[in-house]
Each structure stands twice: as C-alpha cells, then as structure tokens.
GROMACS .gro file of C-alpha atoms in nm:
model
  349
    1MET     CA    1  -0.588   2.669  -0.384
    2ARG     CA    2  -0.519   2.333  -0.225
    3LEU     CA    3  -0.450   2.327   0.148
    4GLU     CA    4  -0.095   2.191   0.112
    5ASN     CA    5   0.006   2.495  -0.093
    6ALA     CA    6  -0.207   2.750   0.091
    7ASN     CA    7   0.001   2.746   0.411
    8PRO     CA    8   0.361   2.868   0.385
    9LEU     CA    9   0.636   2.646   0.523
   10THR     CA   10   0.729   2.720   0.883
   11PRO     CA   11   1.061   2.663   1.062
   12ASP     CA   12   0.898   2.371   1.248
   13ASP     CA   13   0.790   2.223   0.916
   14LEU     CA   14   1.146   2.255   0.790
   15THR     CA   15   1.277   2.084   1.104
   16LEU     CA   16   1.042   1.789   1.047
   17LEU     CA   17   1.166   1.758   0.689
   18LEU     CA   18   1.531   1.781   0.792
   19PHE     CA   19   1.497   1.521   1.067
   20GLY     CA   20   1.213   1.322   0.910
   21ALA     CA   21   1.397   0.990   0.925
   22ALA     CA   22   1.449   1.039   1.300
   23ALA     CA   23   1.079   1.125   1.342
   24PHE     CA   24   0.988   0.796   1.180
   25GLN     CA   25   1.223   0.609   1.414
   26GLN     CA   26   1.040   0.755   1.713
   27LEU     CA   27   0.713   0.625   1.567
   28ARG     CA   28   0.868   0.288   1.489
   29ALA     CA   29   1.014   0.256   1.839
   30GLY     CA   30   0.678   0.334   1.996
   31CYS     CA   31   0.524   0.060   1.783
   32GLU     CA   32   0.787  -0.209   1.831
   33LEU     CA   33   0.846  -0.147   2.201
   34GLY     CA   34   0.474  -0.159   2.274
   35LEU     CA   35   0.434   0.198   2.401
   36PHE     CA   36   0.112   0.269   2.212
   37GLU     CA   37  -0.043  -0.065   2.305
   38LEU     CA   38   0.041   0.000   2.671
   39LEU     CA   39  -0.116   0.346   2.666
   40HIS     CA   40  -0.419   0.208   2.485
   41THR     CA   41  -0.491  -0.050   2.753
   42GLU     CA   42  -0.361   0.162   3.041
   43PRO     CA   43  -0.386   0.532   2.957
   44GLY     CA   44  -0.246   0.789   3.199
   45ARG     CA   45   0.075   0.603   3.287
   46THR     CA   46   0.367   0.790   3.444
   47ARG     CA   47   0.721   0.793   3.308
   48GLU     CA   48   0.833   0.550   3.578
   49GLU     CA   49   0.545   0.311   3.510
   50ILE     CA   50   0.616   0.317   3.137
   51ALA     CA   51   0.987   0.251   3.192
   52ARG     CA   52   0.909  -0.046   3.416
   53ARG     CA   53   0.645  -0.195   3.187
   54LEU     CA   54   0.859  -0.160   2.873
   55GLY     CA   55   1.184  -0.262   3.042
   56LEU     CA   56   1.363   0.063   2.953
   57ALA     CA   57   1.639   0.246   3.141
   58ASP     CA   58   1.594   0.609   3.245
   59ARG     CA   59   1.772   0.767   2.948
   60ALA     CA   60   1.599   0.537   2.705
   61VAL     CA   61   1.246   0.608   2.827
   62ASP     CA   62   1.319   0.981   2.844
   63THR     CA   63   1.438   0.979   2.482
   64LEU     CA   64   1.137   0.779   2.364
   65LEU     CA   65   0.879   0.992   2.545
   66LEU     CA   66   1.048   1.316   2.439
   67GLY     CA   67   1.016   1.196   2.080
   68THR     CA   68   0.660   1.068   2.084
   69THR     CA   69   0.528   1.363   2.284
   70SER     CA   70   0.703   1.634   2.081
   71LEU     CA   71   0.567   1.466   1.767
   72ARG     CA   72   0.219   1.468   1.927
   73LEU     CA   73   0.186   1.090   1.912
   74THR     CA   74   0.148   1.090   2.291
   75THR     CA   75   0.020   1.356   2.528
   76LEU     CA   76   0.144   1.457   2.872
   77SER     CA   77  -0.090   1.589   3.140
   78ALA     CA   78  -0.011   1.623   3.509
   79GLY     CA   79   0.280   1.382   3.479
   80SER     CA   80   0.080   1.111   3.298
   81TYR     CA   81   0.111   0.998   2.936
   82SER     CA   82  -0.167   0.889   2.698
   83ASN     CA   83  -0.201   0.826   2.326
   84CYS     CA   84  -0.310   1.110   2.101
   85ALA     CA   85  -0.663   1.102   1.958
   86VAL     CA   86  -0.552   0.981   1.614
   87VAL     CA   87  -0.368   0.680   1.759
   88ASP     CA   88  -0.664   0.603   1.987
   89ALA     CA   89  -0.892   0.614   1.681
   90LEU     CA   90  -0.680   0.350   1.508
   91PHE     CA   91  -0.724   0.120   1.805
   92ALA     CA   92  -1.097   0.193   1.825
   93SER     CA   93  -1.150   0.110   1.457
   94GLY     CA   94  -0.947  -0.212   1.479
   95ASP     CA   95  -0.688  -0.073   1.236
   96TRP     CA   96  -0.390  -0.042   1.471
   97ASP     CA   97  -0.228  -0.372   1.369
   98ARG     CA   98  -0.269  -0.278   1.004
   99PHE     CA   99  -0.101   0.056   1.068
  100ALA     CA  100   0.183  -0.116   1.254
  101HIS     CA  101   0.237  -0.349   0.957
  102VAL     CA  102   0.281  -0.043   0.734
  103VAL     CA  103   0.539   0.091   0.981
  104GLY     CA  104   0.725  -0.241   0.964
  105PHE     CA  105   0.727  -0.231   0.585
  106GLU     CA  106   0.871   0.120   0.584
  107GLN     CA  107   1.143   0.017   0.828
  108TYR     CA  108   1.257  -0.314   0.681
  109VAL     CA  109   1.187  -0.276   0.308
  110VAL     CA  110   1.155   0.091   0.215
  111TYR     CA  111   1.399   0.301   0.413
  112ALA     CA  112   1.725   0.137   0.305
  113GLY     CA  113   1.649   0.173  -0.066
  114GLN     CA  114   1.517   0.527  -0.037
  115VAL     CA  115   1.873   0.636   0.035
  116ASP     CA  116   1.919   0.605  -0.343
  117TYR     CA  117   1.623   0.825  -0.438
  118THR     CA  118   1.838   1.103  -0.588
  119GLU     CA  119   2.045   0.849  -0.782
  120SER     CA  120   1.720   0.688  -0.899
  121LEU     CA  121   1.597   1.022  -1.032
  122ARG     CA  122   1.924   1.083  -1.214
  123ALA     CA  123   1.921   0.736  -1.370
  124ASN     CA  124   1.541   0.722  -1.412
  125ALA     CA  125   1.572   0.372  -1.269
  126ASN     CA  126   1.520   0.192  -0.939
  127VAL     CA  127   1.877   0.220  -0.811
  128GLY     CA  128   1.762   0.150  -0.453
  129LEU     CA  129   1.682  -0.211  -0.540
  130ARG     CA  130   2.051  -0.282  -0.484
  131ARG     CA  131   1.986  -0.243  -0.109
  132VAL     CA  132   1.741  -0.535  -0.109
  133PRO     CA  133   1.906  -0.879  -0.068
  134GLY     CA  134   1.872  -1.120  -0.357
  135GLU     CA  135   1.935  -1.157  -0.727
  136GLY     CA  136   1.587  -1.112  -0.873
  137PRO     CA  137   1.525  -0.846  -1.140
  138ASP     CA  138   1.274  -0.656  -0.923
  139LEU     CA  139   1.159  -0.634  -0.563
  140TYR     CA  140   0.892  -0.900  -0.599
  141HIS     CA  141   1.130  -1.170  -0.719
  142ARG     CA  142   1.373  -1.081  -0.439
  143LEU     CA  143   1.102  -1.099  -0.175
  144ALA     CA  144   1.042  -1.458  -0.278
  145GLU     CA  145   1.408  -1.527  -0.194
  146ASP     CA  146   1.390  -1.380   0.160
  147GLU     CA  147   1.139  -1.527   0.403
  148PHE     CA  148   1.163  -1.241   0.654
  149LEU     CA  149   1.130  -0.957   0.404
  150GLY     CA  150   0.861  -1.146   0.215
  151GLY     CA  151   0.661  -1.179   0.535
  152VAL     CA  152   0.702  -0.808   0.615
  153PHE     CA  153   0.591  -0.712   0.266
  154TYR     CA  154   0.283  -0.933   0.247
  155ARG     CA  155   0.168  -0.833   0.594
  156TYR     CA  156   0.198  -0.473   0.483
  157MET     CA  157   0.028  -0.529   0.148
  158ARG     CA  158  -0.259  -0.717   0.308
  159SER     CA  159  -0.303  -0.445   0.571
  160TRP     CA  160  -0.279  -0.159   0.319
  161SER     CA  161  -0.532  -0.334   0.096
  162GLU     CA  162  -0.766  -0.403   0.388
  163LEU     CA  163  -0.758  -0.033   0.478
  164ALA     CA  164  -0.835   0.066   0.120
  165ASN     CA  165  -1.058  -0.218  -0.002
  166ARG     CA  166  -1.358  -0.076   0.180
  167SER     CA  167  -1.368   0.183  -0.097
  168LEU     CA  168  -1.324  -0.082  -0.368
  169VAL     CA  169  -1.613  -0.289  -0.236
  170GLU     CA  170  -1.840   0.010  -0.176
  171ARG     CA  171  -1.761   0.224  -0.482
  172VAL     CA  172  -1.756  -0.037  -0.760
  173ASP     CA  173  -2.076  -0.219  -0.849
  174PHE     CA  174  -1.968  -0.579  -0.893
  175ASP     CA  175  -2.330  -0.693  -0.920
  176SER     CA  176  -2.302  -0.647  -1.296
  177VAL     CA  177  -2.008  -0.889  -1.337
  178SER     CA  178  -1.963  -1.255  -1.254
  179ARG     CA  179  -1.594  -1.336  -1.296
  180VAL     CA  180  -1.305  -1.112  -1.191
  181LEU     CA  181  -0.941  -1.157  -1.295
  182ASP     CA  182  -0.730  -1.008  -1.013
  183MET     CA  183  -0.398  -0.917  -1.175
  184GLY     CA  184  -0.102  -0.936  -0.938
  185GLY     CA  185  -0.341  -1.033  -0.661
  186GLY     CA  186  -0.067  -1.140  -0.420
  187ASP     CA  187  -0.197  -1.317  -0.112
  188GLY     CA  188  -0.560  -1.297  -0.223
  189VAL     CA  189  -0.665  -1.004  -0.006
  190ASN     CA  190  -0.863  -0.837  -0.286
  191ALA     CA  191  -1.018  -1.159  -0.408
  192LEU     CA  192  -1.135  -1.261  -0.062
  193ALA     CA  193  -1.282  -0.916   0.010
  194LEU     CA  194  -1.479  -0.924  -0.315
  195ALA     CA  195  -1.593  -1.285  -0.277
  196GLU     CA  196  -1.715  -1.219   0.077
  197ALA     CA  197  -1.900  -0.902  -0.025
  198TYR     CA  198  -2.053  -1.047  -0.344
  199PRO     CA  199  -2.166  -1.411  -0.297
  200HIS     CA  200  -2.227  -1.456  -0.671
  201LEU     CA  201  -1.873  -1.356  -0.769
  202PHE     CA  202  -1.592  -1.585  -0.888
  203VAL     CA  203  -1.238  -1.446  -0.867
  204THR     CA  204  -0.909  -1.567  -1.016
  205VAL     CA  205  -0.587  -1.442  -0.859
  206VAL     CA  206  -0.299  -1.407  -1.104
  207ASP     CA  207   0.054  -1.373  -0.969
  208LEU     CA  208   0.404  -1.515  -0.998
  209PRO     CA  209   0.415  -1.885  -0.905
  210GLU     CA  210   0.657  -1.829  -0.617
  211ASN     CA  211   0.416  -1.580  -0.458
  212LEU     CA  212   0.093  -1.780  -0.463
  213HIS     CA  213   0.140  -2.026  -0.177
  214VAL     CA  214   0.015  -1.768   0.073
  215ALA     CA  215  -0.293  -1.698  -0.139
  216ARG     CA  216  -0.379  -2.067  -0.158
  217GLY     CA  217  -0.358  -2.101   0.217
  218ARG     CA  218  -0.573  -1.794   0.284
  219VAL     CA  219  -0.839  -1.905   0.035
  220GLU     CA  220  -0.856  -2.248   0.197
  221GLU     CA  221  -0.872  -2.093   0.544
  222ALA     CA  222  -1.161  -1.871   0.433
  223GLY     CA  223  -1.348  -2.171   0.289
  224LEU     CA  224  -1.377  -2.007  -0.052
  225THR     CA  225  -1.197  -2.254  -0.276
  226ASP     CA  226  -1.518  -2.299  -0.475
  227ARG     CA  227  -1.520  -1.932  -0.581
  228VAL     CA  228  -1.160  -1.809  -0.552
  229THR     CA  229  -0.885  -1.976  -0.753
  230VAL     CA  230  -0.521  -1.893  -0.816
  231HIS     CA  231  -0.340  -1.894  -1.148
  232ALA     CA  232   0.040  -1.885  -1.167
  233ALA     CA  233   0.158  -1.654  -1.444
  234ASP     CA  234   0.371  -1.355  -1.530
  235MET     CA  235   0.102  -1.104  -1.623
  236PHE     CA  236   0.333  -0.936  -1.876
  237THR     CA  237   0.423  -1.242  -2.080
  238ASP     CA  238   0.214  -1.550  -2.001
  239ASP     CA  239  -0.129  -1.635  -2.139
  240LEU     CA  240  -0.408  -1.500  -1.920
  241PRO     CA  241  -0.712  -1.707  -1.822
  242ARG     CA  242  -1.019  -1.637  -2.036
  243GLY     CA  243  -1.385  -1.625  -1.947
  244HIS     CA  244  -1.372  -1.325  -1.714
  245ASP     CA  245  -1.589  -1.017  -1.758
  246CYS     CA  246  -1.382  -0.791  -1.531
  247VAL     CA  247  -1.007  -0.739  -1.496
  248LEU     CA  248  -0.891  -0.577  -1.171
  249PHE     CA  249  -0.559  -0.400  -1.122
  250SER     CA  250  -0.542  -0.322  -0.749
  251HIS     CA  251  -0.227  -0.139  -0.635
  252GLN     CA  252  -0.051  -0.266  -0.945
  253LEU     CA  253  -0.010   0.013  -1.198
  254VAL     CA  254   0.178   0.234  -0.951
  255ILE     CA  255   0.473  -0.002  -0.991
  256TRP     CA  256   0.540   0.014  -1.364
  257THR     CA  257   0.634   0.266  -1.632
  258PRO     CA  258   0.360   0.434  -1.840
  259GLU     CA  259   0.453   0.213  -2.135
  260GLU     CA  260   0.425  -0.101  -1.924
  261ASN     CA  261   0.091   0.013  -1.785
  262VAL     CA  262  -0.051   0.062  -2.133
  263ALA     CA  263   0.080  -0.284  -2.225
  264LEU     CA  264  -0.093  -0.439  -1.922
  265LEU     CA  265  -0.418  -0.261  -2.001
  266ARG     CA  266  -0.396  -0.387  -2.360
  267ARG     CA  267  -0.352  -0.741  -2.227
  268ALA     CA  268  -0.661  -0.690  -2.014
  269HIS     CA  269  -0.849  -0.562  -2.320
  270GLU     CA  270  -0.749  -0.873  -2.515
  271ALA     CA  271  -0.858  -1.103  -2.231
  272LEU     CA  272  -1.208  -0.953  -2.213
  273GLU     CA  273  -1.506  -1.005  -2.435
  274PRO     CA  274  -1.704  -0.702  -2.559
  275GLY     CA  275  -1.890  -0.549  -2.266
  276GLY     CA  276  -1.622  -0.652  -2.017
  277GLN     CA  277  -1.468  -0.389  -1.793
  278VAL     CA  278  -1.134  -0.303  -1.642
  279VAL     CA  279  -1.108  -0.161  -1.290
  280VAL     CA  280  -0.795   0.019  -1.170
  281PHE     CA  281  -0.787   0.075  -0.795
  282SER     CA  282  -0.484   0.249  -0.652
  283SER     CA  283  -0.337   0.546  -0.475
  284MET     CA  284  -0.358   0.841  -0.713
  285SER     CA  285  -0.230   1.196  -0.710
  286ARG     CA  286  -0.404   1.512  -0.826
  287ASP     CA  287  -0.391   1.608  -1.190
  288ASP     CA  288  -0.269   1.959  -1.101
  289GLY     CA  289   0.044   1.820  -0.931
  290THR     CA  290  -0.023   1.977  -0.589
  291GLY     CA  291  -0.042   1.659  -0.382
  292PRO     CA  292  -0.167   1.506  -0.168
  293VAL     CA  293   0.138   1.476   0.054
  294MET     CA  294   0.101   1.100   0.102
  295ALA     CA  295   0.105   1.048  -0.275
  296ALA     CA  296   0.419   1.261  -0.307
  297LEU     CA  297   0.605   1.078  -0.032
  298ASP     CA  298   0.496   0.731  -0.140
  299SER     CA  299   0.628   0.805  -0.489
  300VAL     CA  300   0.982   0.804  -0.349
  301TYR     CA  301   0.949   0.432  -0.277
  302PHE     CA  302   0.811   0.350  -0.621
  303THR     CA  303   1.085   0.554  -0.788
  304ALA     CA  304   1.375   0.408  -0.594
  305ILE     CA  305   1.299   0.042  -0.526
  306PRO     CA  306   1.036  -0.193  -0.674
  307ALA     CA  307   1.092  -0.197  -1.051
  308GLU     CA  308   1.222   0.015  -1.338
  309GLY     CA  309   0.934   0.262  -1.319
  310GLY     CA  310   0.642   0.377  -1.113
  311MET     CA  311   0.505   0.655  -0.897
  312ILE     CA  312   0.170   0.761  -0.757
  313TYR     CA  313   0.039   0.868  -1.095
  314PRO     CA  314  -0.235   1.132  -1.136
  315ALA     CA  315  -0.583   1.004  -1.207
  316GLY     CA  316  -0.591   1.160  -1.552
  317ARG     CA  317  -0.303   0.944  -1.671
  318TYR     CA  318  -0.504   0.629  -1.605
  319LEU     CA  319  -0.791   0.766  -1.813
  320GLU     CA  320  -0.548   0.835  -2.099
  321TRP     CA  321  -0.389   0.490  -2.074
  322ALA     CA  322  -0.726   0.315  -2.075
  323LYS     CA  323  -0.821   0.496  -2.395
  324GLU     CA  324  -0.483   0.421  -2.553
  325ALA     CA  325  -0.529   0.051  -2.468
  326GLY     CA  326  -0.861   0.043  -2.654
  327PHE     CA  327  -1.114   0.090  -2.374
  328ASP     CA  328  -1.409   0.328  -2.390
  329ASN     CA  329  -1.624   0.514  -2.139
  330ALA     CA  330  -1.340   0.558  -1.889
  331GLU     CA  331  -1.444   0.733  -1.568
  332PHE     CA  332  -1.274   0.829  -1.242
  333THR     CA  333  -1.407   0.802  -0.886
  334ASP     CA  334  -1.225   0.985  -0.608
  335CYS     CA  335  -1.208   0.770  -0.291
  336SER     CA  336  -0.963   0.987  -0.101
  337ALA     CA  337  -0.981   0.977   0.274
  338TRP     CA  338  -0.663   0.938   0.479
  339THR     CA  339  -0.515   0.736   0.191
  340PRO     CA  340  -0.537   0.906  -0.153
  341HIS     CA  341  -0.715   0.630  -0.341
  342GLY     CA  342  -0.908   0.648  -0.664
  343ILE     CA  343  -1.087   0.416  -0.905
  344VAL     CA  344  -1.078   0.420  -1.285
  345ARG     CA  345  -1.329   0.206  -1.473
  346ALA     CA  346  -1.351   0.152  -1.846
  347THR     CA  347  -1.536  -0.079  -2.085
  348ARG     CA  348  -1.439  -0.289  -2.383
  349VAL     CA  349  -1.703  -0.206  -2.641
   0.00000   0.00000   0.00000
C-alpha cells in the first residue's frame, strides 16, 4: 500500500488541514520578510537579532518564529534559530529563489480563486476565475491584462519548469529529432533548456501573441535566435508550423478537459510527418488514485481557476489519449522526485 494511505490520520495532521491556509501564510511571511535568507547567511540568530534585522516588533517576531518553528521550517536550539535541513538544501542547490517564486504564485494568483473550489466542483467549471482581475475567457488571457500578476505567473512558471526540466532533458532522447514544436511554450524556458542541452536542436515556441514578448527577450538574451524562434498562435484554432519532427506539451495538458487534450494531441498528430513523436511532460498522478499528495493539492488550482477543465491527470489517461489521437507505441516514464512528474512519448506511424 502507498505510504500516504498506510499511515492513519493523526490529530496533528487534522490540525494542519484545518489551519492549512494559516500554515502557508507563515511560510509566505518567512519568504517575503527575508527570515530564511537571514538564517541562511547568518544561522544561529537569536530572537532579538532576528527582530532587529527584519525590522519587526516583539509581538510580530514572536508570532513569526512561533509559526515557522512549530511548522519545522526553522529550528530552535539554546535560544538560537536556524533553517531546517530541507530549507538549507534549497539554498545549497541554488533552488531557493525558484521555490520562493512558487510561493509568490500561490499567494497572488492561486489562493483567492481556490476559495471557489467547492463551487467549481459543483459546476464542473473554473468558478474561481472570477477572483482574477480582467475580462479574458481564461487565466492566461487575464494575465496578459495585468502586469503584476503576469510577472508573478511567469516567474513561477519559469521556476517550476526549471525545477522539472532536468528530468525532461535527461529522460527524453532528443538526439533522434531535429525540430521541436513547443506548444504553449510561454517565456521559452523549455525551448532554451533543450537548445542549450542539444546543440543540434531547433525549437519553435508556440503561444498566444500577447504572451510572447518575454520569450523573444529571453531568446535574444541567451544568444539563441538562430535556433529558437517564436510563433504567435492559438494552439487550438490557428494553423501550426510544419516541418517539425517532435511536438512537446510541457505543463500544458493539465489545464484542459480530456476532450480538449485529445483535440490538441490530434492537432499534433496532423502537424507531424510519419515517424514524428509527441512528448507530454507534466505533473501526473498515480493510476490507482492514491496520490501523491502534491498532485492532489495542485489539482485544486486547475479545477478552480485556469480554464474550464484540468487536473493533475493520472499517467494512464495520457496513454489513452495518445492512442485515441492516432499515435502508436505510447510509453510512460516516471520522473517523480519531490515534484510528481512523468513523461509520455508516442509516435506517429
């Protein structure tokens, strides 16, 4: 039996569920106030030193340190505070800023709309989108209307992709292809990672026209304009560029309904010549429905906010959709580490 279901729920577990939003706010405060950065550079600081360095009053620093220490984000020994080992590991790996960008995304984009999760389940629709400013039909059009929220989102998406793309680069053999069509490629984070790892590869980023200015800038900054190009299009309705032997959906098919995902895979099938392949890289849940926990919790966001469908689908669904769209030889690779990622590859015969 899976670990999540093997251990019965405890009263402390129930407390964390009941006050989970408050637990997140303790984490967010530690990030935004600079507590974790301070304890990374100067571990073993006292309460008084922390209050002075962060500019917090007595009650405020007591509340913050009570929260982070009870949640095991910080440790207390002989009157001195330090980061926990997991937080220190994020700093050591260079991933702390990426993690902090995910925290910012949860705070400024996700949490308001998740209030409508129950209503979204009842309606089988993304009711929480109403909490996001703007008039666009989905989150991505509205982000283009709000500079602050757009910046929060694309910092998050770049950071989340950078954390995960190590698996994409290492687990998929791109030596056998020459041109990749990156569907919904956003700011170019996938395209740049692939182009840097595979010097022979040419990548085309497809996304909405209002979202591609960041990608153009990042490609120019990386000096890869000769191998990474951008193409403005709605991937559901507009003609797709031809001449590619691989279509990549990275963190895309979690957004849409099953019917929309099959439609997108069919469009990929039509855009490829025989022998071309489709690669789906995304967070995925287990086929037996037991987790992992991150997949279950992240599904709340996809249910309540971005578009009219979506969740962290089980890997087996992607295999079924690929076959329904006309692909053959579909196979799944489990990349799960801290993030529950997987890869599905299939071929147009």
